[in-house]
Short mmCIF file of C-alpha atoms in Angstrom, two decimals:
data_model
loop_
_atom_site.label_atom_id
_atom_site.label_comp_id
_atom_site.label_asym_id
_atom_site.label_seq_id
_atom_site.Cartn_x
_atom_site.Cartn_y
_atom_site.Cartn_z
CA UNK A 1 -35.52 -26.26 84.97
CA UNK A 2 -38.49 -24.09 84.27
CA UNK A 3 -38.27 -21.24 81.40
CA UNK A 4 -39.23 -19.09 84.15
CA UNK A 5 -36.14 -19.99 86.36
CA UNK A 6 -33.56 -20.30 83.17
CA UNK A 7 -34.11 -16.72 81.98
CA UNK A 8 -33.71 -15.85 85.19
CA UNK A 9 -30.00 -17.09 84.76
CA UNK A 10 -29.53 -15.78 81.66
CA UNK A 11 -30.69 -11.97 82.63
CA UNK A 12 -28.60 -12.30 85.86
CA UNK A 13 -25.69 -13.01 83.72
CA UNK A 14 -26.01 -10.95 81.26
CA UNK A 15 -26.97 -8.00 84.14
CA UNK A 16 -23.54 -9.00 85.62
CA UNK A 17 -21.59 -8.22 82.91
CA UNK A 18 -22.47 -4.50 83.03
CA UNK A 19 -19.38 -2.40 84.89
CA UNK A 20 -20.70 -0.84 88.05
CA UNK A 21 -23.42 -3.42 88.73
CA UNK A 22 -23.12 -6.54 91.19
CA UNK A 23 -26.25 -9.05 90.98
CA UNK A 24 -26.66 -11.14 94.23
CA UNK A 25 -28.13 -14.41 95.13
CA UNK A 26 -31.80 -13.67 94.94
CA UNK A 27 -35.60 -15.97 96.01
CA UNK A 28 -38.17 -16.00 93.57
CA UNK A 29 -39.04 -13.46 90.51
CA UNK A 30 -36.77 -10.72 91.79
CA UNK A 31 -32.88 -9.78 91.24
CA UNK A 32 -30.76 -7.77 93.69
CA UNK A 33 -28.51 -5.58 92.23
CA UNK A 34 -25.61 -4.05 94.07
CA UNK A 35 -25.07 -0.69 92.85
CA UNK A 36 -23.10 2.51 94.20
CA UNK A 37 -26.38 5.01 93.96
CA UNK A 38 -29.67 3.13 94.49
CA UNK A 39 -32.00 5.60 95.08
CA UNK A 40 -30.65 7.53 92.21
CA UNK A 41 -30.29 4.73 89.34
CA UNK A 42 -34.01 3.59 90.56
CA UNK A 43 -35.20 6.83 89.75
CA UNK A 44 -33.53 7.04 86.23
CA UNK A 45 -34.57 3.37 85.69
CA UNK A 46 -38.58 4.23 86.72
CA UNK A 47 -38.54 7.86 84.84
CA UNK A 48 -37.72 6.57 81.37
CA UNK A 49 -39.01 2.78 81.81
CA UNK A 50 -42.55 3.44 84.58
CA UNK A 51 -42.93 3.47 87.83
CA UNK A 52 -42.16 0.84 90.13
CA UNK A 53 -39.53 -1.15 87.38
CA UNK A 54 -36.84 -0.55 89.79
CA UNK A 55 -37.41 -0.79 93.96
CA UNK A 56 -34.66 0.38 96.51
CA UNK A 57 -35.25 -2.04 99.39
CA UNK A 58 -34.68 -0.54 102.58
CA UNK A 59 -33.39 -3.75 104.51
CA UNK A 60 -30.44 -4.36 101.71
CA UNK A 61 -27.86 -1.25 101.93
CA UNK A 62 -26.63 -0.23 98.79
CA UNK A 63 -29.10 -2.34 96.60
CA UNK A 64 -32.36 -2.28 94.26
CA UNK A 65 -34.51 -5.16 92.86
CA UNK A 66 -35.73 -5.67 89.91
CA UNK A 67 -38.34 -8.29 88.87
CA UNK A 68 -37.57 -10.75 86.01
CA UNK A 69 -40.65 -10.76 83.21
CA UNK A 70 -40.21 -11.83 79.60
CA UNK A 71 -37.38 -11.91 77.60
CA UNK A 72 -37.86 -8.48 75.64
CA UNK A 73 -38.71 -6.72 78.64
CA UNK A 74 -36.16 -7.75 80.24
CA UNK A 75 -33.78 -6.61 77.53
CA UNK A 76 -34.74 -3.46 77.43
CA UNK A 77 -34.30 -3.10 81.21
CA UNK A 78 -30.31 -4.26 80.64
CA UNK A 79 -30.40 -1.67 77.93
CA UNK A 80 -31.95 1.21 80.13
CA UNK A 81 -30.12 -0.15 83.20
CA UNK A 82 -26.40 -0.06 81.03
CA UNK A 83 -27.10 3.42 79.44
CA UNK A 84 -27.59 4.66 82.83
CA UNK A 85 -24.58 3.81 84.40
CA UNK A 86 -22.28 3.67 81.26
#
């Protein structure tokens, strides 16, 4: 398993431990997140990380993507991503 592909597991775990959030089965460098309010958590999310962190796809209903980087980017995206919907 690449290092790419295993912090992919590990974010998608740890992202599905935060209430309110649903990862799904996901190709490639991206995670789909089920959420209740996509458009508005993507907003939050891009706002206080930059744009374009957070996409609302608009063939998934009730979803946005995010893209897995590096492990301390991706920690603070859990971080902004849990403060948000806490």
């Amino acid at each position: 398993m690449s290092e790419r592909s295993e912090e992919k597991e590990r974010f998608y775990s740890r992202l599905s431990r935060i209430p309110g959030i649903r990862p799904m089965p996901s190709i490639g460098d991206w995670i789909l997140l089920q959420v209740s309010k996509p458009s508005d958590l993507a907003r939050k999310v891009n706002r206080r990380m930059e744009p374009g962190v957070m996409s609302v796809p608009r063939h998934v209903p009730g979803a946005v993507r995010i893209h897995v980087a590096d492990p301390k980017r991706n920690e603070e995206l859990l971080q902004t991503i849990r403060d948000l919907v806490a």
